[in-house]
Short mmCIF file of C-alpha atoms in Angstrom, two decimals:
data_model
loop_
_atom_site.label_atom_id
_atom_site.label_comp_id
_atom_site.label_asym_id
_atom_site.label_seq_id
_atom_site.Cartn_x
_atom_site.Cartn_y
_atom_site.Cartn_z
CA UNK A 486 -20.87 44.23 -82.31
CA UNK A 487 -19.65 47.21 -80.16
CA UNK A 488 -22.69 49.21 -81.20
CA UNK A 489 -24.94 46.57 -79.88
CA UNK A 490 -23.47 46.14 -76.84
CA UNK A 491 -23.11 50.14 -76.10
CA UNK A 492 -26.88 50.21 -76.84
CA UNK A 493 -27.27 46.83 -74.39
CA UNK A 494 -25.99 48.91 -72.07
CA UNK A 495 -27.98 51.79 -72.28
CA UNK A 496 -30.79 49.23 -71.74
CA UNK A 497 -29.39 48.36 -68.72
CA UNK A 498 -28.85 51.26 -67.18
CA UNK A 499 -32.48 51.77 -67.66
CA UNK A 500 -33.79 49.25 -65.71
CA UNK A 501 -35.18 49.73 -62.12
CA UNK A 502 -33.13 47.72 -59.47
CA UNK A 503 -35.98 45.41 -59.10
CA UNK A 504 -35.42 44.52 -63.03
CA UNK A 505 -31.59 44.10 -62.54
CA UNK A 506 -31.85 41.68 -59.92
CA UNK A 507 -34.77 39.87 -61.58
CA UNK A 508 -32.56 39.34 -64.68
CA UNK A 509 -29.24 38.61 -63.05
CA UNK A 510 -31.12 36.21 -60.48
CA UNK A 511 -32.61 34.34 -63.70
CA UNK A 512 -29.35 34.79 -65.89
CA UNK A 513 -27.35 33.31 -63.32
CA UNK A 514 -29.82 30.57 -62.71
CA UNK A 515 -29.65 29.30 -66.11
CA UNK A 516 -25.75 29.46 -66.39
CA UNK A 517 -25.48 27.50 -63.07
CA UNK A 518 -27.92 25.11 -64.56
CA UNK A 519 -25.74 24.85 -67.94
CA UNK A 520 -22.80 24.39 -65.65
CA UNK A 521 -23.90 21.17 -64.11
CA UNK A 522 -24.98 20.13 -67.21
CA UNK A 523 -21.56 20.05 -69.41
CA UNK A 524 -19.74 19.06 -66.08
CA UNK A 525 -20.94 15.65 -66.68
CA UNK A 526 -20.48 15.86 -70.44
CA UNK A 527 -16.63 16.79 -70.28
CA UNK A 528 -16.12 14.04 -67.81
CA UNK A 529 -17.81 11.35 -70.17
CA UNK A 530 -14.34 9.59 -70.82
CA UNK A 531 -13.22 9.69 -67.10
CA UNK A 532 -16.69 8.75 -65.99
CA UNK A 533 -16.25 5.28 -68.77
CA UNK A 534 -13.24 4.48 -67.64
CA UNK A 535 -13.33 4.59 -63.81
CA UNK A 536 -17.11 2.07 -64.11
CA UNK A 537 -15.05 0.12 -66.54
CA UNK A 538 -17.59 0.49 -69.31
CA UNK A 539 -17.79 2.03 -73.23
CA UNK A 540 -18.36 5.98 -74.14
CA UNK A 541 -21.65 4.48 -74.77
CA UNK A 542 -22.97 3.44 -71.83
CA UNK A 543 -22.06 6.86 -70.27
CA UNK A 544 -23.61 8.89 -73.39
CA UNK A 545 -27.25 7.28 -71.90
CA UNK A 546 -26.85 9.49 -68.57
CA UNK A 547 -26.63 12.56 -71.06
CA UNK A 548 -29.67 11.07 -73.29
CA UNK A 549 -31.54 10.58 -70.07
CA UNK A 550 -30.97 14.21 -68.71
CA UNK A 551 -32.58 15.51 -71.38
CA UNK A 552 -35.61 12.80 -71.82
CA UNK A 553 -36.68 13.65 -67.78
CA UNK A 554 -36.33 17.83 -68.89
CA UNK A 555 -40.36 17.53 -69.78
CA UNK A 556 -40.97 16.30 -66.50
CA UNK A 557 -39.45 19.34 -64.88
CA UNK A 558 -40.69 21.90 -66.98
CA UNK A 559 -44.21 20.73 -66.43
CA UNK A 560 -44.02 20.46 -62.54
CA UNK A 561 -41.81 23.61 -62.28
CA UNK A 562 -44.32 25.53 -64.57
CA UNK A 563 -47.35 24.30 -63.01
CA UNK A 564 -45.86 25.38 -59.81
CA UNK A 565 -44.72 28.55 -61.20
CA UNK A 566 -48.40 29.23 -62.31
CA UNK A 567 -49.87 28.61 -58.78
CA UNK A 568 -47.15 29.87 -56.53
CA UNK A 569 -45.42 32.64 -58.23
CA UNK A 570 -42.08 32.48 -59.91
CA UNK A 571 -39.79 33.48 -57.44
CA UNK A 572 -40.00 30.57 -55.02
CA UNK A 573 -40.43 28.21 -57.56
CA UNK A 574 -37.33 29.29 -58.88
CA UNK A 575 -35.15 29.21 -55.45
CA UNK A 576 -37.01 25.83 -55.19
CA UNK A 577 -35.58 24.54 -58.51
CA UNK A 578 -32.19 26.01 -57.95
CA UNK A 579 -31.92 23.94 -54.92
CA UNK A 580 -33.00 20.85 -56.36
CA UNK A 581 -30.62 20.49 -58.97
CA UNK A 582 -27.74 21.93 -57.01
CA UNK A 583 -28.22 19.00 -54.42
CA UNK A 584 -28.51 16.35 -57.65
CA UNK A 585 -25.31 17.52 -58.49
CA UNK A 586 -23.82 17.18 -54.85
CA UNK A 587 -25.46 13.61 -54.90
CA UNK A 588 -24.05 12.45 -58.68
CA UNK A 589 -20.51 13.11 -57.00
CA UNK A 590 -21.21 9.96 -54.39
CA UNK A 591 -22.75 7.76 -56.99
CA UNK A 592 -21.19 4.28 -56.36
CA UNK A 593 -22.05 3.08 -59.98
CA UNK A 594 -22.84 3.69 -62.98
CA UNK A 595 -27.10 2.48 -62.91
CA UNK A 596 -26.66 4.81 -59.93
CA UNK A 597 -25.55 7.32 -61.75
CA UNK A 598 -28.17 7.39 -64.45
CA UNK A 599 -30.84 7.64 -62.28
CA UNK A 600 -29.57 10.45 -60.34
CA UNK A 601 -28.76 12.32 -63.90
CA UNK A 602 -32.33 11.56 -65.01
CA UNK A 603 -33.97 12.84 -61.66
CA UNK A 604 -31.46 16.04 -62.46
CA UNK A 605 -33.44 16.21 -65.28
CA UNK A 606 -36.60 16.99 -64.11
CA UNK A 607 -34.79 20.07 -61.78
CA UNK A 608 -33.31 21.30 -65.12
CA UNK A 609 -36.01 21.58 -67.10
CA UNK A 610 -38.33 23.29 -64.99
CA UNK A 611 -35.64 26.29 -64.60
CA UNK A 612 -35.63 27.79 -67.98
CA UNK A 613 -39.65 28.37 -68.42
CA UNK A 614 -39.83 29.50 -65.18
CA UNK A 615 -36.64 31.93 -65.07
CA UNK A 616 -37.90 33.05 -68.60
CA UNK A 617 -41.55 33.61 -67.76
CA UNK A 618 -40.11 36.01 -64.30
CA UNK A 619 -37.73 38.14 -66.31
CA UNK A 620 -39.86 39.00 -69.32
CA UNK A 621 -42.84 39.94 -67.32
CA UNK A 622 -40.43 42.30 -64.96
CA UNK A 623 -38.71 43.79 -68.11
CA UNK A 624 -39.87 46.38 -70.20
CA UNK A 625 -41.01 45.58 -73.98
CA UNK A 626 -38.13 47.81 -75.54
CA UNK A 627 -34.79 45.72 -75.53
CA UNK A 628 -36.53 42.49 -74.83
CA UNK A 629 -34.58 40.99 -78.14
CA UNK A 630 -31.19 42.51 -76.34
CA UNK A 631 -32.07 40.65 -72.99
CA UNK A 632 -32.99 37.85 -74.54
CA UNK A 633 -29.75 37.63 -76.25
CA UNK A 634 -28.17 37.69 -72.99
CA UNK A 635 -30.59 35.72 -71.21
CA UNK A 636 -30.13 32.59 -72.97
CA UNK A 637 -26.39 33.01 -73.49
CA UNK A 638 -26.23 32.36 -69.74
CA UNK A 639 -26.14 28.56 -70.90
CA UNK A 640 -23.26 29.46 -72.83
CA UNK A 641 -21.36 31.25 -69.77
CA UNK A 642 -22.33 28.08 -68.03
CA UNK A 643 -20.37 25.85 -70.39
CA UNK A 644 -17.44 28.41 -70.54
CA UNK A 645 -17.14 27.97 -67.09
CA UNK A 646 -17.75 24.34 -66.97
CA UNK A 647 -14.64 23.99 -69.37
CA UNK A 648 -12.31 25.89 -67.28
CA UNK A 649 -12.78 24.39 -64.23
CA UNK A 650 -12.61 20.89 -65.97
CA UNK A 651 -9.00 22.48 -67.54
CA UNK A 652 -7.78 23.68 -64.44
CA UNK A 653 -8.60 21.48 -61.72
CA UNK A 654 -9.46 17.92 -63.84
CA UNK A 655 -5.96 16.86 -63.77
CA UNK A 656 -4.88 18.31 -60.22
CA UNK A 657 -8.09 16.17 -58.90
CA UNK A 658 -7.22 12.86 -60.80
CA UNK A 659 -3.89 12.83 -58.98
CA UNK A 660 -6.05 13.77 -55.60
CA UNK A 661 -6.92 10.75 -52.85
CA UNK A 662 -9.07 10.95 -50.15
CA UNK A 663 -9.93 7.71 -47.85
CA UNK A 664 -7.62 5.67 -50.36
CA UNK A 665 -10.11 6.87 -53.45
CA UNK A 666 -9.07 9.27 -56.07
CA UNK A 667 -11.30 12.15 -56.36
CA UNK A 668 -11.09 12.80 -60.32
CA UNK A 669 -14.33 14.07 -61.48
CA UNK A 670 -15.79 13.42 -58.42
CA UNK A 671 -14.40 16.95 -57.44
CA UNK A 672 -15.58 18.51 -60.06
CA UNK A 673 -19.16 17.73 -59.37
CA UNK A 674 -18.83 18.82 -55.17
CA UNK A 675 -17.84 21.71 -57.09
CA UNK A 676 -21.51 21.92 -59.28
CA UNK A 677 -23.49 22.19 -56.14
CA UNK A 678 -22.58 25.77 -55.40
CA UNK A 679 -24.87 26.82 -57.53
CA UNK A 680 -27.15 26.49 -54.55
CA UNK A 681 -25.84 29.74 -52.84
CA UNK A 682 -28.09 31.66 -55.72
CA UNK A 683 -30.92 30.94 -53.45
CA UNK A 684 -30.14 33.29 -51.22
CA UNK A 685 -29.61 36.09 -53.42
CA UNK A 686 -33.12 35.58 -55.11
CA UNK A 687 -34.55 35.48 -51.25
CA UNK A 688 -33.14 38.59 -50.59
CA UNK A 689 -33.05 40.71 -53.90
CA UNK A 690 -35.51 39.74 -56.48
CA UNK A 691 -39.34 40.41 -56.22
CA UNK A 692 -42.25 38.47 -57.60
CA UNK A 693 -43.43 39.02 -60.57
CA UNK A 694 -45.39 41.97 -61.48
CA UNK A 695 -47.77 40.74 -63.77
CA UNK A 696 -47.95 37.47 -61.78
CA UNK A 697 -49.00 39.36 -59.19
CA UNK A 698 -51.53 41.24 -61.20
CA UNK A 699 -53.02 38.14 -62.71
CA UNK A 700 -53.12 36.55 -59.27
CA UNK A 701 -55.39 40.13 -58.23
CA UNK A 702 -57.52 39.58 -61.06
CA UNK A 703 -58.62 36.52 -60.75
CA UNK A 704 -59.64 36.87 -56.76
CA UNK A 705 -62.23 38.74 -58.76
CA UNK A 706 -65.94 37.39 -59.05
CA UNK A 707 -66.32 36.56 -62.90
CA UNK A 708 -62.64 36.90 -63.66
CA UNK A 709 -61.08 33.10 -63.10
CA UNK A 710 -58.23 32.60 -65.39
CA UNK A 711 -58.04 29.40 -67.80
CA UNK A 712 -57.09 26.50 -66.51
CA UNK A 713 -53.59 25.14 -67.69
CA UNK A 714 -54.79 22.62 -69.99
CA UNK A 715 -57.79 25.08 -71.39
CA UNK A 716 -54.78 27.43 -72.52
CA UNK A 717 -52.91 24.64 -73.98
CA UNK A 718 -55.84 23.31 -76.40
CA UNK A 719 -56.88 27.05 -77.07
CA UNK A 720 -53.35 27.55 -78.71
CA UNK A 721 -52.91 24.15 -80.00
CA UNK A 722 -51.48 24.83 -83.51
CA UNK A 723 -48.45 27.27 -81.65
CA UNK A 724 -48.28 24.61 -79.23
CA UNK A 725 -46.92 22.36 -81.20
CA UNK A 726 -44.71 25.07 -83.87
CA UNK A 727 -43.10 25.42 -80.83
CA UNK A 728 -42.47 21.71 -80.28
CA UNK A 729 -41.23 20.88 -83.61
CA UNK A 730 -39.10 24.53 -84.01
CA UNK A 731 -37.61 23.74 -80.46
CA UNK A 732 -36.68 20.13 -81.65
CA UNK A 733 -34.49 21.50 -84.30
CA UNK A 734 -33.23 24.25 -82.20
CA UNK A 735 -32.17 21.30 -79.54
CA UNK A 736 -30.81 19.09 -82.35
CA UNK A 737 -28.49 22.49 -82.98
CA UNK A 738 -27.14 23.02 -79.81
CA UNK A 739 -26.80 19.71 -78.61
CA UNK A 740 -25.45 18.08 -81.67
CA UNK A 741 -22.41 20.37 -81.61
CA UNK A 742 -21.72 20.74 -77.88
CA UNK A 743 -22.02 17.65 -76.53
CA UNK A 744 -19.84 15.06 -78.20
CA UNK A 745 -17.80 17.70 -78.91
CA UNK A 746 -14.98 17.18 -76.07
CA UNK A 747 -15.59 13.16 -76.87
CA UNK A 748 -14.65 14.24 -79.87
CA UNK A 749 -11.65 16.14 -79.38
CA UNK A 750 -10.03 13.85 -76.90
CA UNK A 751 -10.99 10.68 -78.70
CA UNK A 752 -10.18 12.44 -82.87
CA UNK A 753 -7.26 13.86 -81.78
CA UNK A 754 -6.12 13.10 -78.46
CA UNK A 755 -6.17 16.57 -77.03
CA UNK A 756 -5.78 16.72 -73.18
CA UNK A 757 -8.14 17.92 -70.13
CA UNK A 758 -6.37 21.01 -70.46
CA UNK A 759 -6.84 21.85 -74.25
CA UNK A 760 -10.50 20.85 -74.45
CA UNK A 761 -10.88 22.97 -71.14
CA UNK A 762 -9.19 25.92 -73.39
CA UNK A 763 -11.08 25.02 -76.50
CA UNK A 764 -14.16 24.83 -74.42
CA UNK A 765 -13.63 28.44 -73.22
CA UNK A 766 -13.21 29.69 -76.81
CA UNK A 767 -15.99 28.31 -78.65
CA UNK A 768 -18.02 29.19 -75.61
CA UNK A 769 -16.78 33.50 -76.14
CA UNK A 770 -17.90 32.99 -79.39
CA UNK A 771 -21.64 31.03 -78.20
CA UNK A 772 -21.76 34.46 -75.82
CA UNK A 773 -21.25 37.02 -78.90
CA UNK A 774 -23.46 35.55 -81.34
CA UNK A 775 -26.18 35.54 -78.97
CA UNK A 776 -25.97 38.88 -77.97
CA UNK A 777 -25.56 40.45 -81.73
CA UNK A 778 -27.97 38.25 -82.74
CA UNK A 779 -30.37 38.88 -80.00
CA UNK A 780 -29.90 42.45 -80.84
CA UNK A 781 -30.53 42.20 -84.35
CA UNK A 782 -33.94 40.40 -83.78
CA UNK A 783 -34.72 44.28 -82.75
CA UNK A 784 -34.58 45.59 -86.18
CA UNK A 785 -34.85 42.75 -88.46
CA UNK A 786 -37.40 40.86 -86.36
CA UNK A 787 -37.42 37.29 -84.66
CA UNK A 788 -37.59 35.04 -87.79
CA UNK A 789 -35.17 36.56 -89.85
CA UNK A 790 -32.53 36.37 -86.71
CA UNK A 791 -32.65 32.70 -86.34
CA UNK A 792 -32.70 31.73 -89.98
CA UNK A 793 -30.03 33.63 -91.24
CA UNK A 794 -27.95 32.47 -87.73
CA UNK A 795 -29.05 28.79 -88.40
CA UNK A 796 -27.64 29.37 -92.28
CA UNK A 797 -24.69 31.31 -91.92
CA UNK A 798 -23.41 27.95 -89.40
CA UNK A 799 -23.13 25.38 -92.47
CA UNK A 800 -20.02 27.44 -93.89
CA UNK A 801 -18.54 26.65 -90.95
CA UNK A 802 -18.66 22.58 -90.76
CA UNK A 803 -15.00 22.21 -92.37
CA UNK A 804 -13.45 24.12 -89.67
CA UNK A 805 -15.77 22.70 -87.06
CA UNK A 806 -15.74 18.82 -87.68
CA UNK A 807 -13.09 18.65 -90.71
CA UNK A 808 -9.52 20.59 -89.59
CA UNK A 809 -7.03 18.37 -88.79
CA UNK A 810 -5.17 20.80 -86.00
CA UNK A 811 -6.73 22.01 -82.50
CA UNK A 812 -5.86 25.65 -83.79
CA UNK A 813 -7.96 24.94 -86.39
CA UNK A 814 -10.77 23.09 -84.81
CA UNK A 815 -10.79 25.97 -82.31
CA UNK A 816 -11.32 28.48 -84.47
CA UNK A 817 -14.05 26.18 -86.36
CA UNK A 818 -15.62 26.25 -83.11
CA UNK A 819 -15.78 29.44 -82.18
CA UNK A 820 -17.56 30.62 -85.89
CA UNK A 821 -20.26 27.60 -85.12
CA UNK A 822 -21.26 28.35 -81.54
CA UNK A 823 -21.30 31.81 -82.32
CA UNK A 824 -24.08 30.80 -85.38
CA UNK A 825 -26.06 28.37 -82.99
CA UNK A 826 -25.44 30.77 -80.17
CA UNK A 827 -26.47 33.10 -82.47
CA UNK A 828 -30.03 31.47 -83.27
CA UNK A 829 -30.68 30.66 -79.27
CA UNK A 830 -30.41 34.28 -78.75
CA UNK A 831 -33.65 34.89 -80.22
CA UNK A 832 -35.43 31.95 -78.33
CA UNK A 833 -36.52 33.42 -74.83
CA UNK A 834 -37.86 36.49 -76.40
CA UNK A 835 -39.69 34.70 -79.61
CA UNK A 836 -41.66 31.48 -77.01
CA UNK A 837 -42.46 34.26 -74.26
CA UNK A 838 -43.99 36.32 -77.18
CA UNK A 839 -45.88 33.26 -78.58
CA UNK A 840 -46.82 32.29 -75.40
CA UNK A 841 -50.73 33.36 -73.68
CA UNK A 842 -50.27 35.18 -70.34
CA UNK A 843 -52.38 32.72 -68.51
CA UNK A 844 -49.73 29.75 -68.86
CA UNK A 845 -46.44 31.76 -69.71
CA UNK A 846 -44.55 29.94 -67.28
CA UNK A 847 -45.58 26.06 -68.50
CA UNK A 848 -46.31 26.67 -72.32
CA UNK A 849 -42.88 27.70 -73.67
CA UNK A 850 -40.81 26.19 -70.79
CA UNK A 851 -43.25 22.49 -71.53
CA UNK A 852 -42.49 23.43 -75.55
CA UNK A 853 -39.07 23.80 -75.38
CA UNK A 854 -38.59 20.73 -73.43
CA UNK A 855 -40.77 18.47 -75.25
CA UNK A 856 -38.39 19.22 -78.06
CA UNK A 857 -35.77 18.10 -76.00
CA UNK A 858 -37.77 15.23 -75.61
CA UNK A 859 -38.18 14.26 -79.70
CA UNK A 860 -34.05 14.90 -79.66
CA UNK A 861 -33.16 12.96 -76.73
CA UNK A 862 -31.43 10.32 -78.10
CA UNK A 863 -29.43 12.67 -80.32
CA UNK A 864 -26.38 12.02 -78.69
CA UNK A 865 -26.44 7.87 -78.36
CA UNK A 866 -27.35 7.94 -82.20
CA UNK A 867 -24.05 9.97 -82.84
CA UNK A 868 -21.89 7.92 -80.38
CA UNK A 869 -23.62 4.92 -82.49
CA UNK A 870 -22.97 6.30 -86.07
CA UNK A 871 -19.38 7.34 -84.97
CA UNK A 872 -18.88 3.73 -84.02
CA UNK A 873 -19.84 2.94 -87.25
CA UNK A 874 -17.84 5.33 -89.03
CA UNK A 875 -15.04 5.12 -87.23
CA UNK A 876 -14.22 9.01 -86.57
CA UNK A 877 -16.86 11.55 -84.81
CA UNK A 878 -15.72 14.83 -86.99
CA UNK A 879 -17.94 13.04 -90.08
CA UNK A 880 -21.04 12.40 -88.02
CA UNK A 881 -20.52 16.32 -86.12
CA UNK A 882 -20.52 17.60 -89.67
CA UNK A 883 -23.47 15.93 -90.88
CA UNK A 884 -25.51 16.70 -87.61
CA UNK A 885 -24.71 20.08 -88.83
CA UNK A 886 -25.81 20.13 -92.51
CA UNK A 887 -29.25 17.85 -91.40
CA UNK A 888 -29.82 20.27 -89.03
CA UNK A 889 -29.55 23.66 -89.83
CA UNK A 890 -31.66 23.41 -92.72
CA UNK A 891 -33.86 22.08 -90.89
CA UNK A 892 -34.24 24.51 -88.25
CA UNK A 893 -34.16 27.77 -91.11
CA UNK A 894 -37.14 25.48 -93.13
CA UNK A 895 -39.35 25.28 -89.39
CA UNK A 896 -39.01 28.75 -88.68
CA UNK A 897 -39.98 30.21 -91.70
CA UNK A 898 -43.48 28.49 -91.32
CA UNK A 899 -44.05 30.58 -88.10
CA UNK A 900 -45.33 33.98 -87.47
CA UNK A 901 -43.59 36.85 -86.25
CA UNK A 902 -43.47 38.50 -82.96
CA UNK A 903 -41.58 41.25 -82.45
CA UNK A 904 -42.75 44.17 -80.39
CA UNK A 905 -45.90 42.31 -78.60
CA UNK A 906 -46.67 43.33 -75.14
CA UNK A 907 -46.76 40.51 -72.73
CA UNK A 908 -49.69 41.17 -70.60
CA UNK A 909 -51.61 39.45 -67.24
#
């Protein structure tokens, strides 16, 4: 692990400053994103019991979050295509930054749903768009380190969604202002400082390059690009790989992340503060996986990566789902978000490669989140079955087992990518 971070950073230190900004601008982006994200699903309890309604009713606002992401990448991309990455991206940064001001005012909970679905739309659009502007600025050696990094900027996000829902939850649900208590209100004021970013990426970060180059090229008589729908039916068959492998992928990440706080405060009635502290554990873990696996997609190429990742995280269900102490679970944790961590690593750097140039910013960004789409209602089914069951560590562990096979079995039907030059 230390020798593939020393060599990450001999990347780095590579890069022009153009590149640096590019990536931290996009990195950041999708952290900030992630952040406003897990804010809501921490709060899922609070959020129940101050409308006066089940875990159930609140797990929809999660469910519809990622049904609307399709939406977003779509528009997002499409704009990205025509009007160049950069302000697309300040524009999409802003958008969801204000959603997340506006969820903290929502009077009830229909309210609320509608907001989180139109939040949707401004997080799905940021990831094909972020991805597409970073991995046509960056050079073709290291991609599989910066993708590593790239995408563990959702896991940052969560790490620091956890601590500031272990360090100022409590402090806010003892909080009033105008005779009202603030409780997780606060916490999502706090989300919508993500908008700030903006003005770094107006400042620092420069279009990019082979946007610009494509944009040149087609100002030329005889030299139109395809239209966005002409790319997608050319590359049908990857198209939907892409679809199905980023269902499974979804199914990974979200079936152990999001009931997972549920799950700890409702299994074994741990408080605000020790899922905040879990939260920031399994979340180092997410980080390290996807930079050593990232970094092994180098030398052992994209496929093998991901499927040994998506394997090596069934060993660790008993831990995970199973333990019956919060040292236990915590450690359990840690091993399986470093796994599925570990397998998202590879993900930026594997669509962008399988992606054509003339719709890099819709294809993978419209893939991904059309998987979202087939897993949407992941997390309603497991609030249903652990209704059923009586206990969510049995339903976590067999989201697990379901899934991870799943996900190695996809991938293994796919071709491989490493090494191809992403061209205008």
């Amino acid at each position: 692990m230390f020798d593939e971070v020393r060599a990450l950073g001999a990347h780095w230190q590579r890069l022009k400053p153009t590149q640096r900004h590019a990536f931290l601008a996009c990195f950041l982006g999708w952290a900030l994103d992630a952040f406003d994200y897990f804010l809501l699903v921490l709060c899922i309890p609070a959020i129940a019991t101050e409308f006066h309604t089940g875990t159930k009713a609140v797990l929809e606002a999660v469910s519809l979050t990622l049904l609307f992401r399709p939406v977003g990448a779509l528009l997002f991309g499409t704009l990205a295509e025509r009007f160049g990455r950069r302000p697309t991206l300040i524009f999409n940064i802003a958008c969801y930054s204000l959603l997340e001001l506006a969820c903290a005012f929502a009077p009830s909970l229909p309210v609320l749903l509608v907001l989180r679905a139109l939040f949707g739309i401004a997080m799905g659009g940021e990831w094909g768009v972020g991805a597409a502007l970073v991995f046509e600025t960056l050079p073709v050696e290291g991609r599989g380190f910066f993708s590593g990094v790239l995408q563990e900027g959702y896991a940052v996000g969560y790490l620091l969604a956890a601590l500031v829902f272990g360090v100022l939850f409590d402090p806010l649900a003892h909080l009033h202002v105008a005779g009202h208590v603030v409780g997780w209100r606060g916490l999502f004021v706090v989300g919508a400082l993500p908008g700030l970013l903006c003005l770094y990426i107006n400042r620092k970060v420069e279009e990019s390059p082979t946007w610009t180059q494509g944009r040149a090229q087609a100002a030329l008589p005889g030299q139109r690009r395809a239209a966005l729908w002409t790319g997608m039916r050319a590359h049908l068959g990857t198209f939907l790989f892409l679809v199905l492998l980023m269902a499974g992928f979804n199914a990974f990440s979200h079936g152990t992340q999001d009931l997972y706080p549920t799950f700890l405060i409702k299994d074994h009635h741990a408080s605000a503060h020790e899922v905040g502290l879990i939260g920031v554990i399994y979340n180092i873990g997410a980080i390290g996986g996807g930079i050593l696996f990232g970094a092994l997609s180098e030398r052992w190429g994209r496929k093998r990566a991901i499927i040994t990742a998506a394997l090596l995280a069934l060993p660790c269900v008993p831990l995970f789902a199973l333990a019956h102490s919060l040292p236990l679970l915590a450690l359990g944790a840690f091993l399986m978000q470093f796994m599925v961590q570990g397998a998202w690593g590879v993900v930026p750097a594997y669509l962008s490669e399988l992606s054509p140039a003339e719709t890099r910013a819709t294809f993978p960004g419209v893939a991904y989140q059309l998987g979202n789409l087939l897993t949407s209602r992941n997390i309603v089914l497991q609030g249903w079955a652990a209704a059923r069951v009586g206990a969510y560590g049995p339903v976590l562990a067999g989201t697990v087992l379901i899934v991870g096979i799943f996900l190695a079995v996809v991938c293994s039907l796919g071709r491989e990518s490493r090494g191809k030059k992403l061209v205008a």
